CSV table of C-alpha atoms in Angstrom, one decimal:
chain,number,residue,atom,x,y,z
M,2,MET,CA,0.0,0.0,0.0
M,3,ARG,CA,1.1,3.5,-0.7
M,4,PHE,CA,0.0,6.6,1.2
M,5,ASP,CA,1.7,9.3,-0.8
M,6,TRP,CA,0.5,11.3,-3.8
M,7,THR,CA,2.3,11.8,-7.1
M,8,ARG,CA,3.9,15.1,-7.9
M,9,GLU,CA,1.0,15.9,-10.3
M,10,GLN,CA,-1.6,15.1,-7.7
M,11,LYS,CA,0.1,17.3,-5.1
M,12,ALA,CA,0.3,20.1,-7.6
M,13,ALA,CA,-3.3,19.8,-8.4
M,14,TYR,CA,-4.3,19.9,-4.8
M,15,ASP,CA,-2.0,22.9,-4.0
M,16,ASP,CA,-3.2,24.8,-7.1
M,17,THR,CA,-6.9,24.3,-6.2
M,18,LEU,CA,-6.3,25.2,-2.6
M,19,ALA,CA,-4.6,28.5,-3.5
M,20,ALA,CA,-7.2,29.4,-6.2
M,21,VAL,CA,-10.1,28.8,-3.9
M,22,ARG,CA,-8.5,30.7,-1.0
M,23,ASP,CA,-8.1,33.6,-3.4
M,24,ARG,CA,-11.6,33.5,-4.9
M,25,PHE,CA,-13.6,32.6,-1.8
M,26,PRO,CA,-11.8,34.2,1.1
M,27,GLU,CA,-14.9,35.1,3.1
M,28,PRO,CA,-18.2,33.3,4.0
M,29,ILE,CA,-21.3,34.2,2.1
M,30,HIS,CA,-23.6,35.7,4.7
M,31,ASP,CA,-27.4,35.9,4.6
M,32,ARG,CA,-27.8,35.2,0.8
M,33,CYS,CA,-27.5,32.5,-1.8
M,34,PHE,CA,-24.4,32.1,-3.9
M,35,ASP,CA,-24.8,34.1,-7.1
M,36,ARG,CA,-24.2,33.1,-10.8
M,37,LYS,CA,-20.8,34.8,-10.9
M,38,GLU,CA,-19.5,32.7,-7.9
M,39,TRP,CA,-21.0,29.6,-9.5
M,40,ARG,CA,-19.2,30.3,-12.8
M,41,THR,CA,-16.0,30.8,-10.9
M,42,LEU,CA,-16.2,27.2,-9.6
M,43,GLY,CA,-16.8,26.2,-13.2
M,44,ASP,CA,-13.8,28.1,-14.5
M,45,LEU,CA,-11.7,26.3,-11.8
M,46,GLY,CA,-12.9,23.0,-13.1
M,47,LEU,CA,-14.6,22.1,-9.8
M,48,LEU,CA,-18.1,21.6,-11.2
M,49,GLY,CA,-17.0,18.9,-13.7
M,50,LEU,CA,-14.2,17.0,-12.0
M,51,SER,CA,-15.6,13.5,-12.6
M,52,ILE,CA,-17.5,14.4,-15.8
M,53,PRO,CA,-15.7,12.9,-18.9
M,54,ALA,CA,-13.6,15.2,-20.9
M,55,ALA,CA,-15.7,14.6,-24.0
M,56,TYR,CA,-18.5,16.6,-22.2
M,57,GLY,CA,-16.2,19.4,-20.9
M,58,GLY,CA,-15.3,17.8,-17.6
M,59,GLY,CA,-12.0,16.8,-16.0
M,60,GLY,CA,-12.4,13.0,-16.5
M,61,LEU,CA,-11.1,12.2,-13.0
M,62,GLY,CA,-11.7,9.1,-11.0
M,63,ALA,CA,-13.3,9.1,-7.6
M,64,LEU,CA,-10.0,9.4,-5.6
M,65,ASP,CA,-8.6,12.3,-7.6
M,66,THR,CA,-12.0,13.9,-7.6
M,67,ALA,CA,-12.2,13.6,-3.8
M,68,ARG,CA,-8.8,15.1,-3.4
M,69,GLN,CA,-9.8,18.2,-5.3
M,70,VAL,CA,-13.0,18.5,-3.4
M,71,GLU,CA,-11.0,18.2,-0.2
M,72,ALA,CA,-8.9,21.2,-1.3
M,73,LEU,CA,-12.1,23.1,-2.1
M,74,GLY,CA,-13.5,22.4,1.4
M,75,ARG,CA,-10.2,23.4,3.1
M,76,GLY,CA,-9.7,26.6,1.0
M,77,CYS,CA,-13.2,27.9,0.6
M,78,ALA,CA,-14.4,30.0,3.5
M,79,ASP,CA,-18.1,29.1,2.7
M,80,THR,CA,-19.1,25.5,3.2
M,81,GLY,CA,-22.5,26.1,1.6
M,82,ILE,CA,-21.2,26.6,-1.8
M,83,VAL,CA,-18.9,23.6,-1.4
M,84,PHE,CA,-21.9,21.5,-0.6
M,85,ALA,CA,-24.0,23.0,-3.4
M,86,SER,CA,-21.3,22.3,-6.0
M,87,SER,CA,-20.8,18.7,-4.8
M,88,ALA,CA,-24.5,17.9,-4.8
M,89,HIS,CA,-24.7,19.3,-8.3
M,90,LEU,CA,-21.8,17.1,-9.5
M,91,PHE,CA,-22.3,13.9,-7.6
M,92,ALA,CA,-26.1,13.6,-7.1
M,93,CYS,CA,-27.0,15.1,-10.5
M,94,ALA,CA,-24.2,15.1,-13.1
M,95,MET,CA,-22.9,11.5,-12.3
M,96,PRO,CA,-26.3,9.8,-12.9
M,97,VAL,CA,-26.5,11.7,-16.2
M,98,VAL,CA,-22.9,10.6,-17.1
M,99,THR,CA,-23.6,6.9,-16.4
M,100,PHE,CA,-27.2,6.4,-17.3
M,101,ALA,CA,-28.6,9.2,-19.6
M,102,THR,CA,-29.1,8.9,-23.3
M,103,GLU,CA,-26.4,10.4,-25.5
M,104,GLU,CA,-28.8,13.2,-26.4
M,105,ALA,CA,-29.3,14.1,-22.8
M,106,ARG,CA,-25.6,13.9,-22.0
M,107,ARG,CA,-24.8,16.4,-24.8
M,108,SER,CA,-27.7,18.6,-23.8
M,109,PHE,CA,-26.8,19.0,-20.1
M,110,LEU,CA,-23.3,17.9,-19.2
M,111,PRO,CA,-21.2,20.6,-20.9
M,112,GLY,CA,-23.3,23.3,-19.2
M,113,MET,CA,-23.1,21.5,-15.9
M,114,ALA,CA,-19.3,21.3,-16.1
M,115,SER,CA,-18.8,24.9,-17.1
M,116,GLY,CA,-21.2,26.5,-14.5
M,117,GLU,CA,-23.6,27.7,-17.2
M,118,LEU,CA,-26.2,25.3,-15.6
M,119,ILE,CA,-27.0,24.6,-11.9
M,120,ALA,CA,-28.5,21.2,-11.1
M,121,GLY,CA,-30.8,20.2,-8.3
M,122,ASN,CA,-31.3,16.7,-6.8
M,123,ALA,CA,-35.0,16.2,-6.5
M,124,MET,CA,-35.5,12.9,-4.5
M,125,THR,CA,-36.6,13.7,-1.0
M,126,GLU,CA,-40.4,13.8,-0.3
M,127,GLU,CA,-42.4,14.7,2.8
M,128,ASP,CA,-43.1,11.0,3.5
M,129,ALA,CA,-40.0,9.5,1.7
M,130,GLY,CA,-36.8,10.6,3.2
M,131,SER,CA,-34.7,7.5,4.0
M,132,ASP,CA,-37.3,5.2,2.5
M,133,VAL,CA,-36.8,6.0,-1.2
M,134,SER,CA,-38.9,3.0,-2.4
M,135,ARG,CA,-42.1,4.8,-1.5
M,136,LEU,CA,-42.2,7.9,-3.7
M,137,ALA,CA,-45.5,9.8,-3.9
M,138,VAL,CA,-44.4,11.6,-7.1
M,139,THR,CA,-45.6,9.5,-10.0
M,140,ALA,CA,-44.6,9.1,-13.6
M,141,THR,CA,-47.3,7.8,-16.0
M,142,ALA,CA,-46.2,6.4,-19.4
M,143,THR,CA,-47.6,8.2,-22.4
M,144,THR,CA,-46.8,8.5,-26.1
M,145,GLY,CA,-43.1,9.5,-26.4
M,146,GLY,CA,-42.4,9.7,-22.7
M,147,PHE,CA,-43.8,10.1,-19.2
M,148,VAL,CA,-46.0,12.6,-17.3
M,149,LEU,CA,-44.8,13.6,-13.8
M,150,ASN,CA,-47.0,14.6,-10.9
M,151,GLY,CA,-46.2,15.4,-7.3
M,152,THR,CA,-43.9,17.4,-5.1
M,153,LYS,CA,-40.3,17.0,-4.0
M,154,SER,CA,-40.0,18.5,-0.5
M,155,PHE,CA,-36.3,19.3,-0.1
M,156,VAL,CA,-34.3,20.0,-3.3
M,157,THR,CA,-30.8,21.2,-2.8
M,158,ASN,CA,-30.1,24.1,-5.2
M,159,GLY,CA,-33.8,23.7,-6.2
M,160,PRO,CA,-34.8,27.4,-6.1
M,161,VAL,CA,-32.0,28.4,-8.5
M,162,SER,CA,-31.6,25.2,-10.6
M,163,ASP,CA,-31.8,25.1,-14.3
M,164,VAL,CA,-32.2,21.3,-14.4
M,165,TYR,CA,-33.4,18.6,-12.0
M,166,VAL,CA,-32.5,15.0,-11.6
M,167,THR,CA,-35.6,13.4,-10.1
M,168,TYR,CA,-37.1,10.1,-9.4
M,169,ALA,CA,-40.7,9.0,-9.5
M,170,THR,CA,-42.9,5.9,-9.1
M,171,THR,CA,-43.7,4.2,-12.4
M,172,ASP,CA,-45.0,0.9,-10.9
M,173,PRO,CA,-46.5,1.3,-7.4
M,174,HIS,CA,-46.6,-2.4,-6.8
M,175,ALA,CA,-42.9,-3.0,-7.4
M,176,GLY,CA,-41.3,-1.2,-4.5
M,177,HIS,CA,-37.7,0.0,-5.3
M,178,LEU,CA,-38.0,-1.8,-8.7
M,179,GLY,CA,-40.9,0.5,-9.6
M,180,VAL,CA,-38.9,3.8,-9.4
M,181,THR,CA,-37.6,5.5,-12.5
M,182,GLY,CA,-35.1,8.4,-12.9
M,183,PHE,CA,-35.4,11.5,-15.1
M,184,VAL,CA,-33.5,14.6,-16.0
M,185,VAL,CA,-35.9,17.5,-16.3
M,186,PRO,CA,-35.1,21.1,-17.4
M,187,ARG,CA,-36.6,23.9,-15.3
M,188,THR,CA,-38.2,25.3,-18.5
M,189,ALA,CA,-40.3,22.2,-19.0
M,190,GLU,CA,-44.0,23.0,-18.8
M,191,GLY,CA,-45.5,22.0,-15.4
M,192,VAL,CA,-42.4,22.6,-13.3
M,193,ARG,CA,-43.2,24.8,-10.2
M,194,VAL,CA,-40.3,25.9,-8.0
M,195,GLY,CA,-40.9,27.0,-4.3
M,196,GLU,CA,-39.2,29.7,-2.3
M,197,PRO,CA,-35.9,28.9,-0.5
M,198,PHE,CA,-36.2,27.5,3.0
M,199,VAL,CA,-34.8,29.3,6.0
M,200,LYS,CA,-32.3,26.8,7.4
M,201,MET,CA,-30.1,26.3,10.4
M,202,GLY,CA,-26.8,26.2,8.4
M,203,LEU,CA,-25.4,26.0,4.9
M,204,THR,CA,-27.2,29.2,4.3
M,205,SER,CA,-25.6,30.1,1.0
M,206,VAL,CA,-27.0,27.0,-0.7
M,207,PRO,CA,-30.7,27.3,-1.3
M,208,ALA,CA,-33.1,24.4,-0.9
M,209,GLY,CA,-36.9,24.3,-1.5
M,210,THR,CA,-39.8,22.4,-3.0
M,211,VAL,CA,-40.2,21.4,-6.6
M,212,THR,CA,-43.6,20.4,-7.9
M,213,PHE,CA,-44.4,18.7,-11.2
M,214,GLU,CA,-47.9,19.3,-12.5
M,215,ASP,CA,-48.6,17.2,-15.6
M,216,CYS,CA,-45.0,17.7,-16.6
M,217,PHE,CA,-44.1,15.8,-19.8
M,218,VAL,CA,-40.7,14.3,-19.9
M,219,PRO,CA,-39.6,12.7,-23.2
M,220,ASP,CA,-38.1,9.2,-23.4
M,221,ALA,CA,-34.7,10.8,-24.3
M,222,HIS,CA,-34.6,12.3,-20.7
M,223,VAL,CA,-35.2,9.0,-18.9
M,224,LEU,CA,-32.2,7.8,-16.9
M,225,GLY,CA,-31.5,4.2,-17.7
M,226,ALA,CA,-34.5,1.9,-18.1
M,227,PRO,CA,-37.9,2.3,-16.4
M,228,GLY,CA,-37.7,0.7,-13.0
M,229,GLN,CA,-34.0,1.2,-12.7
M,230,GLY,CA,-34.3,4.4,-10.7
M,231,GLY,CA,-33.6,2.9,-7.3
M,232,ALA,CA,-30.3,1.4,-8.5
M,233,ILE,CA,-29.4,4.7,-10.2
M,234,PHE,CA,-30.1,6.7,-7.1
M,235,GLN,CA,-27.9,4.3,-5.0
M,236,HIS,CA,-25.1,4.7,-7.6
M,237,SER,CA,-25.3,8.5,-7.2
M,238,MET,CA,-25.3,8.1,-3.4
M,239,GLY,CA,-22.0,6.1,-3.7
M,240,TRP,CA,-20.4,9.1,-5.4
M,241,GLU,CA,-22.0,11.6,-3.0
M,242,ARG,CA,-21.3,9.8,0.3
M,243,ALA,CA,-17.7,9.3,-0.7
M,244,CYS,CA,-16.6,12.4,-2.7
M,245,LEU,CA,-18.9,15.0,-1.4
M,246,PHE,CA,-17.7,14.4,2.2
M,247,ALA,CA,-14.1,15.0,1.1
M,248,GLY,CA,-15.2,18.7,1.4
M,249,TYR,CA,-15.8,18.0,5.1
M,250,LEU,CA,-12.3,16.5,5.4
M,251,GLY,CA,-11.0,19.8,4.1
M,252,LEU,CA,-13.2,21.7,6.5
M,253,LEU,CA,-11.9,19.5,9.4
M,254,ASP,CA,-8.3,20.5,8.3
M,255,ARG,CA,-9.3,24.1,8.5
M,256,MET,CA,-11.0,23.7,11.9
M,257,GLN,CA,-8.0,21.9,13.3
M,258,GLU,CA,-5.6,24.6,12.1
M,259,ARG,CA,-7.8,27.4,13.6
M,260,ALA,CA,-8.2,25.5,16.9
M,261,VAL,CA,-4.5,24.8,17.2
M,262,GLU,CA,-3.6,28.4,16.5
M,263,HIS,CA,-6.1,29.7,19.1
M,264,ALA,CA,-4.7,27.2,21.6
M,265,ARG,CA,-1.2,28.5,21.0
M,266,THR,CA,-2.1,32.2,21.2
M,267,ARG,CA,-4.9,32.5,23.7
M,268,ARG,CA,-3.5,32.9,27.2
M,269,GLN,CA,-5.2,32.3,30.5
M,270,PHE,CA,-3.6,32.1,34.0
M,271,GLY,CA,-0.3,33.2,32.5
M,272,ALA,CA,0.1,30.4,29.9
M,273,PRO,CA,-1.3,29.4,26.5
M,274,ILE,CA,-4.5,27.4,26.9
M,275,GLY,CA,-2.9,24.7,24.8
M,276,ASP,CA,-0.7,23.9,27.9
M,277,ASN,CA,-3.8,22.5,29.6
M,278,GLN,CA,-4.4,18.8,29.0
M,279,ALA,CA,-8.1,19.4,28.6
M,280,VAL,CA,-7.4,21.5,25.5
M,281,SER,CA,-4.4,19.6,24.1
M,282,HIS,CA,-6.1,16.2,24.5
M,283,THR,CA,-9.2,17.5,22.8
M,284,LEU,CA,-7.0,18.6,19.8
M,285,ALA,CA,-5.3,15.2,19.8
M,286,ASP,CA,-8.7,13.5,19.6
M,287,MET,CA,-9.8,15.8,16.8
M,288,LYS,CA,-6.7,14.8,14.9
M,289,VAL,CA,-7.3,11.1,15.4
M,290,ARG,CA,-10.9,11.4,14.1
M,291,LEU,CA,-9.8,13.4,11.1
M,292,GLU,CA,-7.0,11.1,10.0
M,293,SER,CA,-9.1,8.0,10.6
M,294,ALA,CA,-12.0,9.4,8.5
M,295,ARG,CA,-9.5,10.5,5.8
M,296,LEU,CA,-8.2,7.0,5.4
M,297,LEU,CA,-11.6,5.5,5.3
M,298,LEU,CA,-12.7,8.0,2.6
M,299,TYR,CA,-9.6,7.4,0.5
M,300,ARG,CA,-10.1,3.7,0.7
M,301,ALA,CA,-13.8,4.0,-0.4
M,302,CYS,CA,-12.8,6.1,-3.3
M,303,TRP,CA,-10.0,3.9,-4.3
M,304,GLU,CA,-12.3,0.9,-4.2
M,305,MET,CA,-14.8,2.8,-6.4
M,306,ASP,CA,-12.1,3.4,-9.0
M,307,THR,CA,-11.2,-0.3,-9.0
M,308,GLY,CA,-14.8,-1.3,-9.8
M,309,ALA,CA,-15.0,-3.3,-6.6
M,310,GLN,CA,-18.2,-3.5,-4.4
M,311,SER,CA,-17.8,-0.5,-2.2
M,312,THR,CA,-21.1,-0.4,-0.3
M,313,LEU,CA,-19.5,-1.2,3.1
M,314,ASN,CA,-16.5,1.1,2.8
M,315,VAL,CA,-18.6,4.0,1.5
M,316,ALA,CA,-21.0,3.7,4.5
M,317,LEU,CA,-18.0,3.5,6.9
M,318,SER,CA,-16.5,6.6,5.3
M,319,LYS,CA,-19.7,8.7,5.3
M,320,LEU,CA,-20.4,7.9,8.9
M,321,ALA,CA,-16.8,8.6,10.1
M,322,VAL,CA,-16.4,11.8,8.2
M,323,SER,CA,-19.8,13.3,9.1
M,324,GLU,CA,-19.6,12.4,12.8
M,325,ALA,CA,-15.9,13.7,12.9
M,326,ALA,CA,-17.0,17.0,11.4
M,327,LEU,CA,-19.8,17.5,13.9
M,328,ALA,CA,-17.6,16.5,16.9
M,329,GLY,CA,-14.7,18.6,15.6
M,330,ALA,CA,-16.9,21.7,15.2
M,331,LEU,CA,-18.3,21.4,18.7
M,332,ASP,CA,-14.8,20.9,20.1
M,333,THR,CA,-13.6,24.0,18.2
M,334,VAL,CA,-16.5,26.1,19.7
M,335,ARG,CA,-15.5,24.9,23.2
M,336,ILE,CA,-11.8,25.7,22.6
M,337,TYR,CA,-12.7,29.2,21.5
M,338,GLY,CA,-15.1,29.6,24.5
M,339,ALA,CA,-17.4,32.7,24.4
M,340,ARG,CA,-15.7,34.0,21.3
M,341,GLY,CA,-16.7,30.8,19.5
M,342,TYR,CA,-20.3,31.5,20.2
M,343,LEU,CA,-20.1,34.9,18.5
M,344,ARG,CA,-21.0,35.1,14.8
M,345,ASP,CA,-18.1,37.4,13.9
M,346,ALA,CA,-15.5,34.8,14.8
M,347,GLY,CA,-17.0,32.4,12.2
M,348,ILE,CA,-16.7,29.4,14.5
M,349,GLU,CA,-20.4,28.9,15.3
M,350,THR,CA,-21.0,28.9,11.6
M,351,LEU,CA,-18.8,25.8,11.3
M,352,LEU,CA,-21.0,24.0,13.8
M,353,ARG,CA,-24.2,24.9,12.1
M,354,ASP,CA,-22.8,23.8,8.7
M,355,THR,CA,-21.7,20.4,10.1
M,356,VAL,CA,-24.9,19.4,11.8
M,357,PRO,CA,-26.7,18.5,8.5
M,358,ALA,CA,-23.7,16.3,7.4
M,359,THR,CA,-25.1,13.6,9.8
M,360,VAL,CA,-28.5,13.9,8.1
M,361,PHE,CA,-28.2,14.3,4.3
M,362,SER,CA,-27.0,11.6,1.9
M,363,GLY,CA,-28.4,9.0,4.4
M,364,THR,CA,-28.5,9.7,8.1
M,365,SER,CA,-25.8,8.3,10.4
M,366,ASP,CA,-28.3,5.7,11.6
M,367,ILE,CA,-29.0,4.7,8.0
M,368,GLN,CA,-25.2,4.2,7.5
M,369,ARG,CA,-25.1,2.0,10.6
M,370,VAL,CA,-28.0,0.0,9.1
M,371,ILE,CA,-26.0,-0.5,5.9
M,372,ILE,CA,-22.9,-1.4,7.8
M,373,ALA,CA,-24.7,-4.0,9.9
M,374,ARG,CA,-26.4,-5.4,6.8
M,375,GLU,CA,-23.0,-5.7,5.1
M,376,LEU,CA,-21.7,-7.6,8.2
M,377,GLY,CA,-24.4,-10.2,7.7
M,378,LEU,CA,-26.8,-9.1,10.4
């Protein structure tokens, strides 16, 4: 086993880290990211990392993609736009890459890679969060395509998206085998987009409802075959649970750096607070969680690149990274004390942005269910 990176991989990481630090030096407060900021991500190649070069992307595998997302998460001061871009790429672009018709690939992927288009993942429903086999949104076969009806309750990027990757029930008696995937432009007749939700964290990435009212989707915009939607969604979740959470690895690096610097410079009772074991041991535990999660994530991505069955390792990675991020953010607030509670310091924002990491892309408990199942329980 080798744990080092090639010279080219190191240079790619360093270049992305420097570029992102230069372009996104401050958090985005009290607003959604704008089109200029989105196009900046596209210009840096970060919206198309794993999209094939034939469609304007970087053509990277999962491990190299994750390393770039890690640099983005470490260098970008706003975690919301890191999450927005990753959801766009992994939950939306990758299903199109792997399962869409050639017509749909050429219609959507170049714009998604460049930043001309913003994509929204329309899966979650009011009564179908973790249970994606019971979707209330329906797709009825008709001449030349399907007609969609129903509402998706929590669509990341939804209020500003130009295209949606969505899933609907085509056979209500077939469970997860009765779900079909679609790629739907916002301009399609019958698409209704709700206002952005007011959220606890990740405030710069908008989320809201998307409703389909007798929305016709042509056969050319079906993902895979009818009934394959459940498998397609799980494929996209593999990419999301592994590569998206590389952004949280980068955030953990940034939190650790800030916490260590504060522990060195903040003095109480005539000495740096880092001299206290309560602080130094907390920082040591943060480092253990970070490096353990990092290795799990790299292994999951490496396994994806080899084509091996990666269900167990992806679940282990997602659980470890998300829980490490939340624990690390809470520890950082504690190390900063009262200052960490103030918005101006930017520490409490880290906590609010890490809480949802244990919820989206499959909750921590869902990851534990997957792990237990893979163990044979």
